[in-house]
Tab-separated table of C-alpha atoms in Angstrom:
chain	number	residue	atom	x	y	z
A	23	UNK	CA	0.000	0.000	0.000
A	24	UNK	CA	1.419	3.853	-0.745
A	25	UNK	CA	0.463	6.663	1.440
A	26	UNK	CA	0.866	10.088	0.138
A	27	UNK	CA	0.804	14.031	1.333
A	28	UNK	CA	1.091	16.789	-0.146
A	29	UNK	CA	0.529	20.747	0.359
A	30	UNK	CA	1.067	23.630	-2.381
A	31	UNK	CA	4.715	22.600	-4.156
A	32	UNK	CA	5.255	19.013	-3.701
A	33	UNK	CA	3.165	15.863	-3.548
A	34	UNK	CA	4.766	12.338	-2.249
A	35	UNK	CA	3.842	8.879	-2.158
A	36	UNK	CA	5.404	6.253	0.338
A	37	UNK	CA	5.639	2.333	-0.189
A	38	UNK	CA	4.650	0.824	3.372
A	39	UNK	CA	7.267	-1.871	2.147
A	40	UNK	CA	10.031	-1.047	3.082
A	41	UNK	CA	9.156	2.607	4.082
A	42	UNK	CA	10.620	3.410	0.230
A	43	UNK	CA	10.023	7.108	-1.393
A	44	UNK	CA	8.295	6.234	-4.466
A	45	UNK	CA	6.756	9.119	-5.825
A	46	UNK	CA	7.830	13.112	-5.630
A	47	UNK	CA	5.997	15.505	-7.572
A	48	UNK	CA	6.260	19.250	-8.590
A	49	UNK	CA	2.742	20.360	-8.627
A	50	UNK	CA	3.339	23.431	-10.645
A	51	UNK	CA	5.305	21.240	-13.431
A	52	UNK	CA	3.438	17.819	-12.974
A	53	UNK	CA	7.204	16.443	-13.229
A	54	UNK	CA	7.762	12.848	-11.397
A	55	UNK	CA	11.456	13.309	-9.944
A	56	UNK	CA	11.914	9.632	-8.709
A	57	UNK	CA	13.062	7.010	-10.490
A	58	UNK	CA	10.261	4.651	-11.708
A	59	UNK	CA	11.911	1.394	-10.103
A	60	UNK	CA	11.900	-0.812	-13.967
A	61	UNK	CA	12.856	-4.026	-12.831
A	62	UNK	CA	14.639	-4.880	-15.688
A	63	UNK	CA	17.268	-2.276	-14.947
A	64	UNK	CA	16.754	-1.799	-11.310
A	65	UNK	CA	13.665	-2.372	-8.938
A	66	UNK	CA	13.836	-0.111	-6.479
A	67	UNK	CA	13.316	3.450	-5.549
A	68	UNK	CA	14.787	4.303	-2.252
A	69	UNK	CA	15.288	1.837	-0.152
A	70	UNK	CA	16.211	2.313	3.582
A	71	UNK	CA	19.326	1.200	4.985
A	72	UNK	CA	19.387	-0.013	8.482
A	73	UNK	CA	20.950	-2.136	10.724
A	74	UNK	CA	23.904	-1.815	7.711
A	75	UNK	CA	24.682	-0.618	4.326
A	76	UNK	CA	25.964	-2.478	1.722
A	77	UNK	CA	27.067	-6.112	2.089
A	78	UNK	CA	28.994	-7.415	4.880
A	79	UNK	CA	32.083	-9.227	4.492
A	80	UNK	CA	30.979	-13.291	3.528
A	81	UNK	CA	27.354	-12.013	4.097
A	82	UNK	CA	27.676	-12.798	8.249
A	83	UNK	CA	29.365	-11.196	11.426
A	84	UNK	CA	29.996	-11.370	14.870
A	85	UNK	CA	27.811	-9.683	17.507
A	86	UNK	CA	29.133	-10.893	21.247
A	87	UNK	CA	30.447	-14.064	19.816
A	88	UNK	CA	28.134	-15.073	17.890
A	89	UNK	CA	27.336	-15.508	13.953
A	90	UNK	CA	24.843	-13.650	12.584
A	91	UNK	CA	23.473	-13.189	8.442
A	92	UNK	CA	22.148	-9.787	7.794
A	93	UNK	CA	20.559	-9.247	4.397
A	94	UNK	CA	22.845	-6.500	2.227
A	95	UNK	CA	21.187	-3.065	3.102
A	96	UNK	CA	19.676	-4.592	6.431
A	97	UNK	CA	16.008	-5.660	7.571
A	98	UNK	CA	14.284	-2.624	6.546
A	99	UNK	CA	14.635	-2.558	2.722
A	100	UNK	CA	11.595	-4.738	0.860
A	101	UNK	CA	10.560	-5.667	4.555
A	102	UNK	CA	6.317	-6.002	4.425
A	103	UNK	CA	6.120	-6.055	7.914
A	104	UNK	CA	6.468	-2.186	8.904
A	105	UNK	CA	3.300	-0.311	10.310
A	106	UNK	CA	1.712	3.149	9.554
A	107	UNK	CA	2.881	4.688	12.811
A	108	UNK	CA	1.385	8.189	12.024
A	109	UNK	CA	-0.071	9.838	8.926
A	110	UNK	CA	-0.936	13.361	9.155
A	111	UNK	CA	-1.410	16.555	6.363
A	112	UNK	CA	2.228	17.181	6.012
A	113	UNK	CA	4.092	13.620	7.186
A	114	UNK	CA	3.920	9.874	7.234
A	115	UNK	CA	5.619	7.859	10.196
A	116	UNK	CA	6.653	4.467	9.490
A	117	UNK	CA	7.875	1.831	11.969
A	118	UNK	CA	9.440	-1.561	12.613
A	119	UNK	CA	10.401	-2.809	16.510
A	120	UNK	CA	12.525	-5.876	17.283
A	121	UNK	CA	10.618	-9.398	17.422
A	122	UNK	CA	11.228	-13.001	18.145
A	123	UNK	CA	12.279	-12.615	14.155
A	124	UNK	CA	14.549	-10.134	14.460
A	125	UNK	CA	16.775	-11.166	16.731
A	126	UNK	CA	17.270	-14.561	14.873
A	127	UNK	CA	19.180	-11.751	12.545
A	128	UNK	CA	19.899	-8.841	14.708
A	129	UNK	CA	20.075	-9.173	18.222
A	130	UNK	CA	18.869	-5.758	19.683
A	131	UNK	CA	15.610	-4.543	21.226
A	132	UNK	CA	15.062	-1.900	18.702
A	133	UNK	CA	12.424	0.949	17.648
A	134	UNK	CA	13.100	1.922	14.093
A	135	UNK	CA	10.980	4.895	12.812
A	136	UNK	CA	10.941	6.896	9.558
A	137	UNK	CA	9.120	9.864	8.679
A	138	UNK	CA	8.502	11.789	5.301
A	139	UNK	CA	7.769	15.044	5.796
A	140	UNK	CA	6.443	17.948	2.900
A	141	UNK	CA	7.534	21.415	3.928
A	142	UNK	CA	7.145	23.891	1.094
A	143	UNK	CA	9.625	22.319	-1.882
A	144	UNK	CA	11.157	20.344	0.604
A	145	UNK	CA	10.869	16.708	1.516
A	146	UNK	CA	12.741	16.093	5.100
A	147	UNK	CA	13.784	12.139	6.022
A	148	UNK	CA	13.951	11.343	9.900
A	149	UNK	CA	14.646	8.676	11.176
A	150	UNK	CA	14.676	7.682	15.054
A	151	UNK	CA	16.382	4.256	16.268
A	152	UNK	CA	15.377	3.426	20.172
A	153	UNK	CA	17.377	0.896	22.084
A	154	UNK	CA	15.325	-1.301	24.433
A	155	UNK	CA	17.968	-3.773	25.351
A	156	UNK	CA	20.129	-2.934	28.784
A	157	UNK	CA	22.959	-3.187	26.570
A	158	UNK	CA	24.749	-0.909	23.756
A	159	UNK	CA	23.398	-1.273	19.719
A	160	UNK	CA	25.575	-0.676	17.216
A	161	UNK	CA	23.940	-0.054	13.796
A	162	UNK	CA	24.334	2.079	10.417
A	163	UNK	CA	22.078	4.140	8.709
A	164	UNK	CA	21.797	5.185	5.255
A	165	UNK	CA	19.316	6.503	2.625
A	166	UNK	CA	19.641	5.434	-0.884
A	167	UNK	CA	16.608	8.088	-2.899
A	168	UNK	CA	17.363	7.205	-6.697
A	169	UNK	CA	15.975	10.274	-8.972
A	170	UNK	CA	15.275	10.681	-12.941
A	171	UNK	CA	17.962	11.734	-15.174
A	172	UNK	CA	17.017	12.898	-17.155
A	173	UNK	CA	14.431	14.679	-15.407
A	174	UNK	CA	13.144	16.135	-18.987
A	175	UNK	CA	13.084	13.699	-21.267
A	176	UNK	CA	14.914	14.966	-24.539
A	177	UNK	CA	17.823	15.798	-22.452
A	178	UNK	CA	20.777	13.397	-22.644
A	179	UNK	CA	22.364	11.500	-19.262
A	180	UNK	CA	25.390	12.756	-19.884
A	181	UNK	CA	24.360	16.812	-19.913
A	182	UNK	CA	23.437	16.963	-16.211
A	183	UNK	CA	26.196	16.831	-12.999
A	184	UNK	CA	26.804	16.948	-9.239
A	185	UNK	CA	27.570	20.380	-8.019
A	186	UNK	CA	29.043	19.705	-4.265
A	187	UNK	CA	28.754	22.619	-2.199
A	188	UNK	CA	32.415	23.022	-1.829
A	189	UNK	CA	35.363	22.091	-3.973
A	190	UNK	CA	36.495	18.312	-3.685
A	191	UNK	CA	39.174	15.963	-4.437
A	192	UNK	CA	38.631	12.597	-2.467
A	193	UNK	CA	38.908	9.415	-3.945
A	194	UNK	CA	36.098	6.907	-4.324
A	195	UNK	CA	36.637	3.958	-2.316
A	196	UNK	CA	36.241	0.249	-4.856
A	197	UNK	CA	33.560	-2.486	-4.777
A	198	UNK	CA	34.806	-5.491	-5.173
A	199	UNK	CA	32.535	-7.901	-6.765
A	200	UNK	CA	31.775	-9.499	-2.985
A	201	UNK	CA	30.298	-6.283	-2.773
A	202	UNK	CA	33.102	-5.750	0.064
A	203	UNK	CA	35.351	-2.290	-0.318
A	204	UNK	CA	38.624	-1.649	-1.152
A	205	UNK	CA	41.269	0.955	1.376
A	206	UNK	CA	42.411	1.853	-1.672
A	207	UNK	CA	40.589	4.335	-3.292
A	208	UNK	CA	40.395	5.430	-6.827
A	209	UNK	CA	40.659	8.804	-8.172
A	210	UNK	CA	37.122	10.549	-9.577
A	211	UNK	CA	36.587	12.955	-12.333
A	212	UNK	CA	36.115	16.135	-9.975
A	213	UNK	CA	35.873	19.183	-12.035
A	214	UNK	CA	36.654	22.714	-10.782
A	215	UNK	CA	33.613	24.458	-8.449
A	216	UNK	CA	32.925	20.874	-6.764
A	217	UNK	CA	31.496	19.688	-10.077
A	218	UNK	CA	30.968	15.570	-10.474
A	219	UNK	CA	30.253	14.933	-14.680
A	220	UNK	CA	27.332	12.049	-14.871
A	221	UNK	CA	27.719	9.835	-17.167
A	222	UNK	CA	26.635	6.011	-17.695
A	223	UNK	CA	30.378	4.990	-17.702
A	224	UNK	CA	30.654	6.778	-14.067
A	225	UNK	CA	29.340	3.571	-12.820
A	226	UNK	CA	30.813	0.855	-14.594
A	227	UNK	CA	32.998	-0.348	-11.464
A	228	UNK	CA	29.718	0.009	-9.579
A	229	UNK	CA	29.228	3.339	-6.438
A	230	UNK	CA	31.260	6.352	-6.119
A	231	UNK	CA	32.077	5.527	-2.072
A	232	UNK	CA	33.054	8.298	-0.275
A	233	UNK	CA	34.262	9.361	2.897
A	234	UNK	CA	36.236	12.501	3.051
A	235	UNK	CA	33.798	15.221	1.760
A	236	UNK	CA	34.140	18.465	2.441
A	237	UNK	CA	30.353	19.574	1.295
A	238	UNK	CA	27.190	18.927	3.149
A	239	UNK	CA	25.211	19.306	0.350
A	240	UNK	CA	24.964	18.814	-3.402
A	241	UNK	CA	22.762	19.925	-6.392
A	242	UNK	CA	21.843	17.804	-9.401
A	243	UNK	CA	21.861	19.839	-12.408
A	244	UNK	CA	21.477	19.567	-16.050
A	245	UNK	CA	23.365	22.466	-18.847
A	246	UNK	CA	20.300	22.827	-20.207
A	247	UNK	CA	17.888	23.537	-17.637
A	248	UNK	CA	19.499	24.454	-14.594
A	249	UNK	CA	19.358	23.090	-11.555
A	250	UNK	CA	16.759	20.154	-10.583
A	251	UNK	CA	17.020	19.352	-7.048
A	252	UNK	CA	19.377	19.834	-3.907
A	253	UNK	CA	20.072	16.842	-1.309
A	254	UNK	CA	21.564	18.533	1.751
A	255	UNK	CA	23.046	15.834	3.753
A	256	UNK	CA	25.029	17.412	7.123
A	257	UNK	CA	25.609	15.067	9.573
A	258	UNK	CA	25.996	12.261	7.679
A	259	UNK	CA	29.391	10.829	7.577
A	260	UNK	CA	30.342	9.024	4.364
A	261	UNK	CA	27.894	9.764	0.706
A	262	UNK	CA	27.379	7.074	-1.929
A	263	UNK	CA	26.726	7.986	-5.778
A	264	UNK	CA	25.511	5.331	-7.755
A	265	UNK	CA	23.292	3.875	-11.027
A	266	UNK	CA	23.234	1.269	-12.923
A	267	UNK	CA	25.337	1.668	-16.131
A	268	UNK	CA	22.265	1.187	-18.269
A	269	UNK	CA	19.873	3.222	-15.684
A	270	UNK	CA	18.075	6.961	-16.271
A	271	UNK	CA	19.029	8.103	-12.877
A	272	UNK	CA	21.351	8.815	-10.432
A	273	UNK	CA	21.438	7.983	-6.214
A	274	UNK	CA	22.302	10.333	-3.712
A	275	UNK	CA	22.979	8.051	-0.703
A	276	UNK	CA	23.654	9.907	2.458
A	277	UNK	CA	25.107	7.368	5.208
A	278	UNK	CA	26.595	6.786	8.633
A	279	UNK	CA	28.719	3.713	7.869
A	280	UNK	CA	29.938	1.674	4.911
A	281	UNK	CA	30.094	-2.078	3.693
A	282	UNK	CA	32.661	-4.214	5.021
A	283	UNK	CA	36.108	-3.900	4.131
A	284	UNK	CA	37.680	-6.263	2.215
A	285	UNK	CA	40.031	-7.016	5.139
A	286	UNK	CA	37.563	-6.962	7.813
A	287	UNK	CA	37.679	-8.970	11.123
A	288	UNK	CA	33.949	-9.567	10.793
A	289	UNK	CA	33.323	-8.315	14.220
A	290	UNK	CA	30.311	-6.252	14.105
A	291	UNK	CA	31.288	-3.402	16.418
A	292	UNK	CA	34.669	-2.819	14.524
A	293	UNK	CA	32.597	-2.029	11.679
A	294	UNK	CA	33.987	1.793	9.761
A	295	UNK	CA	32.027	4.888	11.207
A	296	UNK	CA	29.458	2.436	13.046
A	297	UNK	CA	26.963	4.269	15.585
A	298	UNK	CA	27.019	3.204	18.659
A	299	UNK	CA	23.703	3.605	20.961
A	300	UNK	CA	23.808	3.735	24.654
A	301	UNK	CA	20.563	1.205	26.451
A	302	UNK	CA	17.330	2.849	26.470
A	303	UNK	CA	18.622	5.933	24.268
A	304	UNK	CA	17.315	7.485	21.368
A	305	UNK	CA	19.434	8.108	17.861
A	306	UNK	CA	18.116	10.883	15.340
A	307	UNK	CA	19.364	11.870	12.416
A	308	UNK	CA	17.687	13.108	8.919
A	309	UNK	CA	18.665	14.532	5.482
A	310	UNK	CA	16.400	17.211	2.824
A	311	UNK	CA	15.200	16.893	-0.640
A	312	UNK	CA	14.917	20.462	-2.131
A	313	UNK	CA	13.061	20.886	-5.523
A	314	UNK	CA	14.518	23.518	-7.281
């Protein structure tokens, strides 16, 4: 089922599977900024990335000794089981709490809530994780919002870009085909004025991974209409850019962690930029959609 608000600018629909962003909409230009989720090229729209993001190393790790299989992307992500928490005229709460399930997979008493909320051309993503246990929960916590490009539809892929807020040089970090990452990064195509060139070959070796940013924000653009949309992601510790090589659109993953190394000790705890939650405490953290 999709739940949707809207007010003057924007109208959005929500997937109660897996909590995804399915729909955005300019009201004044009727455009559909979200990718449509083909299956042949790539089925999703935006999924949500909790307890981890990306794959872990041999698809299991250790949580106090023992051996646990988390699906890549975590529990949340094409998960039927969350509830409609709250639904009012300008936001939609979703929610998923720890179970007899869970714990077969994850082994915290957690409160996982996301909420989609329309303020003027803006969509805002919270998201609240609770820790029940008497223990501390370590998790990550990413968003993954894929969006058209090209937005209009006679422009070509490779006429729009990522302007970052600042200049940047980092390196993008490599995914090897265990979906693990590489310490050594590789350099990007970083253009004066923070500017990231899209094109399909971008992606060939798979995400742009990176943790060294010095922006907190970043516009998708095309040269021939301007400038579509603005993620502003500050907080958020490491950013992920990705498509498929044959896909019209482009990610803009904001996240607090990363995919194993490829050297990892597989101890859950040890994993890069984890958050770590103190018993019965409360994380928050969001990120904005801008229509522009």
């Amino acid at each position: 089922m999709r739940h949707a608000v809207e007010n003057h600018r924007i109208r959005i629909s929500v997937d109660q599977v897996g909590a995804e962003l399915c729909s955005l909409v300019n009201l004044d230009s009727g455009k559909e900024y979200m990718w449509r989720a083909d299956p042949a090229v790539w089925g999703s729209h935006a999924p949500v990335l909790f307890p981890i993001i990306g794959m872990l190393k041999d698809g299991e790790t250790k949580i106090d000794g023992k051996t646990y299989r988390i699906p890549k992307h975590g529990m949340v992500r094409n998960n039927d089981k969350l509830e409609l928490f709250y639904h009012s005229e300008d936001r939609i709460t979703f929610r998923m709490c720890w179970s007899e399930e869970t714990l077969k997979t994850f082994p915290y008493e957690f409160d996982f809530r996301i909420t989609y909320r329309v303020r003027n051309e803006h969509v805002i993503v919270y998201h609240e994780v609770h820790n029940h246990g008497d223990e501390p929960m370590f998790f990550c916590l990413g968003g993954h919002p894929a969006f058209r490009v090209p937005l209009h539809d006679h422009d070509p892929y490779d006429a729009h870009f990522l302007r970052f807020e600042h200049d940047e040089t980092a390196g993008s970090h490599n995914v090897t085909k265990a979906g693990t990452l590489t310490r050594a990064t590789r350099p990007v195509p970083w253009e004066k004025g923070g500017i990231l060139p899209l094109s399909h070959d971008l992606f060939a070796n798979d995400a742009l991974v990176f943790r060294d940013l010095n922006s907190p924000s970043v516009v998708l653009e095309s040269k021939i209409n301007g400038p579509l949309l603005k993620v502003d992601f500050a907080g958020w510790t490491e950013l992920g850019v990705w498509a498929k090589p044959n896909g019209d659109f482009v990610c803009i993953e904001p996240w607090i962690g990363l995919a194993d190394f490829e050297d990892s000790d597989g101890v859950f705890k040890n994993k890069p930029g984890i958050i770590k939650l103190a018993a019965n405490d409360a994380y928050e953290m969001s990120y904005d959609i801008k229509l522009l």
